[in-house]
């Protein structure tokens, strides 16, 4: 009897496997037929079924699946079915989480719809996955021009300004401020100043997804990713001990707006701040 039961079990399993292969084969044929008739929505549904039933075929059908997804997404976009479009990309990224082409395409749709910060995140991921992917690099630089204000570049190249910040932070750290929070970190330059000055704990928050990702790259390029904790949060949303273990002894920021007066007024504020740090009460 045991041998008989095992045989029945094997036959049943073999039957299920044969049914699976048959369903996969028919779905692939149906998907191809739908593509020939430009029925991209139905073809996409068939490919989803195939990939869920036979994940071993991911590599074999990848390019055709991408083509189908992109064509179906174009139709959904033209019909203003935005949520359905995003649902399709989410499904595709569950199947191919590290596919730079799908990430880039998702970013392009987001950018056209005005979600530039989110688009930058997908373009950035695509470039990370494939640094030689020219389309993703071009898209990322294009969206960065929208999101990264020009004054960032002016500030980063202002040696006098940066030296003033560096000295002020060094003075604060050397006089006892060992834990630092950098609000609106941008590129992360003030956080790195704090760490180089000898701060034991450095935290930095940044609301913009694009600038947050940029700060991560800059900090990593300077080998400080384990020494500076970056938070994609508004400063008012930071909770203790959820995000940082305790209150910090020094807050640094470069969030003063100078749109009406130019950068001169900010220079004066920086010098005043430095003066206060040099003469702590």
Coordinates of C-alpha atoms in Angstrom, one line a residue:
X1 CA 0.0 0.0 0.0
X2 CA 2.7 2.6 0.8
X3 CA 4.2 2.1 -2.6
X4 CA 0.8 2.4 -4.2
X5 CA 0.1 5.7 -2.4
X6 CA 3.5 7.1 -3.4
X7 CA 2.8 6.2 -7.0
X8 CA -0.6 7.9 -6.9
X9 CA 1.0 11.0 -5.4
X10 CA 3.7 11.1 -8.0
X11 CA 1.1 10.7 -10.7
X12 CA -1.0 13.5 -9.3
X13 CA 2.1 15.8 -9.1
X14 CA 3.1 14.8 -12.6
X15 CA -0.5 15.6 -13.8
X16 CA -0.4 19.1 -12.2
X17 CA 3.0 19.8 -13.7
X18 CA 1.7 18.8 -17.2
X19 CA -1.3 21.0 -16.7
X20 CA 0.9 23.9 -15.7
X21 CA 3.1 23.5 -18.8
X22 CA 0.0 23.3 -21.0
X23 CA -1.5 26.5 -19.5
X24 CA 1.8 28.3 -19.8
X25 CA 2.1 27.2 -23.5
X26 CA -1.4 28.3 -24.3
X27 CA -1.0 31.6 -22.6
X28 CA 2.2 32.3 -24.5
X29 CA 0.5 31.5 -27.7
X30 CA -2.5 33.8 -26.8
X31 CA -0.1 36.6 -25.8
X32 CA 1.6 36.4 -29.1
X33 CA -1.7 36.4 -31.0
X34 CA -2.8 39.4 -29.0
X35 CA 0.4 41.3 -29.8
X36 CA -0.2 40.6 -33.5
X37 CA -3.6 42.1 -33.2
X38 CA -2.3 45.0 -31.0
X39 CA -4.4 44.0 -28.1
X40 CA -1.7 45.0 -25.7
X41 CA -3.9 44.9 -22.5
X42 CA -4.9 41.3 -23.0
X43 CA -1.3 40.3 -24.0
X44 CA 0.0 41.9 -20.8
X45 CA -2.5 39.9 -18.7
X46 CA -1.3 36.7 -20.4
X47 CA 2.3 37.5 -19.8
X48 CA 1.6 38.2 -16.1
X49 CA 0.0 34.7 -15.9
X50 CA 2.9 33.1 -17.6
X51 CA 5.5 34.8 -15.4
X52 CA 3.6 33.9 -12.2
X53 CA 3.2 30.3 -13.3
X54 CA 6.7 29.9 -14.8
X55 CA 9.2 32.3 -13.2
X56 CA 11.9 30.3 -14.9
X57 CA 10.9 32.0 -18.2
X58 CA 11.6 35.5 -16.9
X59 CA 14.8 35.8 -18.9
X60 CA 13.3 34.3 -22.1
X61 CA 10.3 36.6 -22.3
X62 CA 11.8 39.7 -20.7
X63 CA 12.1 41.8 -23.8
X64 CA 8.7 40.9 -25.2
X65 CA 7.2 41.5 -21.8
X66 CA 8.8 45.0 -21.6
X67 CA 7.5 45.8 -25.1
X68 CA 4.0 44.7 -24.1
X69 CA 4.1 46.7 -20.9
X70 CA 5.2 49.9 -22.5
X71 CA 2.6 49.7 -25.3
X72 CA -0.2 48.9 -22.8
X73 CA 1.1 51.8 -20.6
X74 CA 0.9 54.2 -23.6
X75 CA -2.8 53.2 -24.1
X76 CA -3.6 53.6 -20.4
X77 CA -1.9 57.0 -20.4
X78 CA -3.9 58.1 -23.4
X79 CA -7.1 57.0 -21.7
X80 CA -6.1 58.9 -18.5
X81 CA -6.2 55.6 -16.5
X82 CA -3.4 56.7 -14.3
X83 CA -3.9 54.3 -11.4
X84 CA -4.1 51.3 -13.8
X85 CA -0.9 52.5 -15.4
X86 CA 0.9 52.6 -12.1
X87 CA -0.5 49.3 -11.0
X88 CA 0.9 47.7 -14.1
X89 CA 4.4 49.1 -13.4
X90 CA 4.2 48.0 -9.8
X91 CA 3.3 44.5 -11.0
X92 CA 6.2 44.5 -13.5
X93 CA 8.6 45.7 -10.9
X94 CA 7.6 42.9 -8.5
X95 CA 8.5 40.5 -11.3
X96 CA 11.7 42.4 -12.4
X97 CA 12.7 44.5 -9.3
X98 CA 16.2 45.2 -10.7
X99 CA 15.2 46.0 -14.3
X100 CA 16.7 49.4 -15.2
X101 CA 14.6 49.7 -18.4
X102 CA 11.3 49.3 -16.5
X103 CA 12.5 51.7 -13.8
X104 CA 13.4 54.3 -16.4
X105 CA 10.1 54.0 -18.2
X106 CA 8.2 54.4 -14.9
X107 CA 10.2 57.5 -14.2
X108 CA 9.3 58.9 -17.6
X109 CA 5.6 58.5 -17.0
X110 CA 5.9 60.1 -13.5
X111 CA 7.8 63.0 -15.0
X112 CA 5.3 63.7 -17.7
X113 CA 2.5 63.7 -15.1
X114 CA 4.4 66.2 -12.9
X115 CA 5.7 63.9 -10.2
X116 CA 9.2 65.0 -10.7
X117 CA 10.6 64.1 -7.3
X118 CA 9.3 60.5 -7.6
X119 CA 10.5 60.3 -11.2
X120 CA 14.0 61.3 -10.1
X121 CA 13.9 58.3 -7.7
X122 CA 13.2 55.9 -10.5
X123 CA 15.8 57.4 -12.8
X124 CA 18.4 57.3 -10.1
X125 CA 17.6 53.7 -9.4
X126 CA 18.0 52.9 -13.1
X127 CA 21.4 54.6 -13.3
X128 CA 22.4 52.7 -10.1
X129 CA 21.4 49.4 -11.7
X130 CA 23.2 50.2 -15.0
X131 CA 25.6 53.2 -14.9
X132 CA 26.0 53.0 -18.7
X133 CA 22.3 53.3 -19.4
X134 CA 22.4 56.6 -21.4
X135 CA 18.6 57.2 -21.5
X136 CA 18.3 56.9 -17.7
X137 CA 21.4 59.2 -17.1
X138 CA 19.9 61.8 -19.4
X139 CA 16.5 61.6 -17.7
X140 CA 18.1 61.9 -14.3
X141 CA 20.1 65.0 -15.2
X142 CA 17.0 66.5 -16.9
X143 CA 14.8 66.1 -13.8
X144 CA 17.7 67.2 -11.5
X145 CA 17.7 70.5 -13.4
X146 CA 14.1 71.0 -12.3
X147 CA 14.6 69.9 -8.7
X148 CA 18.0 71.1 -7.7
X149 CA 17.9 74.9 -7.3
X150 CA 20.8 76.8 -9.0
X151 CA 21.8 78.4 -5.8
X152 CA 23.0 74.9 -4.6
X153 CA 25.8 75.1 -7.2
X154 CA 26.7 78.7 -6.3
X155 CA 26.9 77.8 -2.6
X156 CA 29.0 74.7 -3.1
X157 CA 31.5 76.7 -5.0
X158 CA 31.6 79.6 -2.5
X159 CA 34.9 78.8 -0.7
X160 CA 34.5 81.7 1.7
X161 CA 31.0 80.7 2.8
X162 CA 32.0 77.0 3.2
X163 CA 35.0 77.9 5.2
X164 CA 32.9 80.0 7.5
X165 CA 30.5 77.2 8.1
X166 CA 33.4 74.7 8.7
X167 CA 35.0 77.0 11.3
X168 CA 31.7 77.6 13.1
X169 CA 30.9 73.9 13.2
X170 CA 34.5 73.0 14.3
X171 CA 34.2 75.6 17.2
X172 CA 30.9 74.2 18.3
X173 CA 32.1 70.6 18.3
X174 CA 35.4 71.4 20.0
X175 CA 33.5 73.2 22.8
X176 CA 31.4 70.2 23.6
X177 CA 28.7 69.7 20.9
X178 CA 29.2 66.0 20.1
X179 CA 25.8 65.1 18.5
X180 CA 24.7 67.1 15.5
X181 CA 21.5 67.3 13.4
X182 CA 21.7 68.8 9.9
X183 CA 18.3 70.1 8.8
X184 CA 17.8 70.3 5.1
X185 CA 21.1 68.6 4.4
X186 CA 21.1 69.1 0.6
X187 CA 24.3 67.6 -0.6
X188 CA 25.4 66.7 3.0
X189 CA 28.3 69.1 3.2
X190 CA 27.5 70.4 6.7
X191 CA 27.1 66.9 8.0
X192 CA 30.4 65.9 6.6
X193 CA 31.9 69.1 8.2
X194 CA 30.5 68.0 11.5
X195 CA 31.9 64.5 11.3
X196 CA 35.3 65.7 10.2
X197 CA 35.3 68.1 13.1
X198 CA 35.0 65.1 15.5
X199 CA 31.3 64.9 16.3
X200 CA 30.4 61.5 17.7
X201 CA 26.9 61.3 16.2
X202 CA 25.7 63.1 13.1
X203 CA 22.1 62.9 11.8
X204 CA 20.8 64.7 8.6
X205 CA 17.3 65.1 7.3
X206 CA 16.2 66.0 3.8
X207 CA 12.6 66.3 2.5
X208 CA 13.4 66.3 -1.2
X209 CA 13.8 62.7 -2.5
X210 CA 16.2 63.9 -5.2
X211 CA 18.5 65.7 -2.7
X212 CA 18.2 62.9 -0.2
X213 CA 19.5 60.4 -2.9
X214 CA 22.2 62.9 -3.9
X215 CA 23.3 63.3 -0.3
X216 CA 23.5 59.5 0.1
X217 CA 25.8 59.3 -3.0
X218 CA 28.0 62.2 -1.8
X219 CA 28.3 60.8 1.7
X220 CA 29.1 57.3 0.4
X221 CA 31.7 58.8 -2.0
X222 CA 33.4 60.3 1.0
X223 CA 33.3 57.0 2.9
X224 CA 30.9 58.4 5.6
X225 CA 27.8 56.3 5.0
X226 CA 28.2 54.5 8.3
X227 CA 29.0 57.6 10.2
X228 CA 26.2 59.9 9.1
X229 CA 22.6 58.8 9.4
X230 CA 20.5 60.3 6.6
X231 CA 16.7 60.6 7.1
X232 CA 14.2 61.3 4.3
X233 CA 12.0 63.3 6.6
X234 CA 10.9 66.8 7.5
X235 CA 12.7 68.0 10.6
X236 CA 9.3 68.5 12.4
X237 CA 8.6 64.8 11.7
X238 CA 11.7 63.5 13.5
X239 CA 10.8 61.5 16.6
X240 CA 12.9 60.4 19.6
X241 CA 13.9 57.6 19.9
X242 CA 12.2 56.4 16.7
X243 CA 14.6 58.2 14.3
X244 CA 17.4 59.5 16.5
X245 CA 18.1 58.1 20.0
X246 CA 18.2 61.4 21.9
X247 CA 18.2 65.2 21.6
X248 CA 21.2 66.6 19.8
X249 CA 23.5 69.2 21.2
X250 CA 24.0 71.1 17.9
X251 CA 21.7 71.9 15.0
X252 CA 23.1 73.1 11.7
X253 CA 21.1 74.2 8.7
X254 CA 21.4 76.0 5.4
X255 CA 17.7 76.7 4.9
X256 CA 17.7 80.5 4.9
X257 CA 15.9 81.9 1.9
X258 CA 17.6 84.7 0.1
X259 CA 15.4 85.1 -2.9
X260 CA 14.6 88.8 -2.3
X261 CA 18.0 90.0 -1.1
X262 CA 20.6 87.8 -2.7
X263 CA 23.2 85.9 -0.8
X264 CA 24.8 88.8 1.0
X265 CA 22.2 88.9 3.8
X266 CA 22.8 85.2 4.4
X267 CA 26.6 85.8 4.7
X268 CA 25.9 88.3 7.4
X269 CA 23.7 85.8 9.3
X270 CA 26.4 83.2 9.0
X271 CA 29.0 85.5 10.5
X272 CA 26.6 86.4 13.3
X273 CA 26.0 82.7 14.0
X274 CA 29.8 82.0 14.0
X275 CA 30.2 84.9 16.5
X276 CA 27.7 83.4 18.8
X277 CA 29.3 79.9 18.6
X278 CA 32.7 81.4 19.3
X279 CA 31.4 83.0 22.5
X280 CA 29.0 80.4 24.1
X281 CA 27.2 81.4 27.2

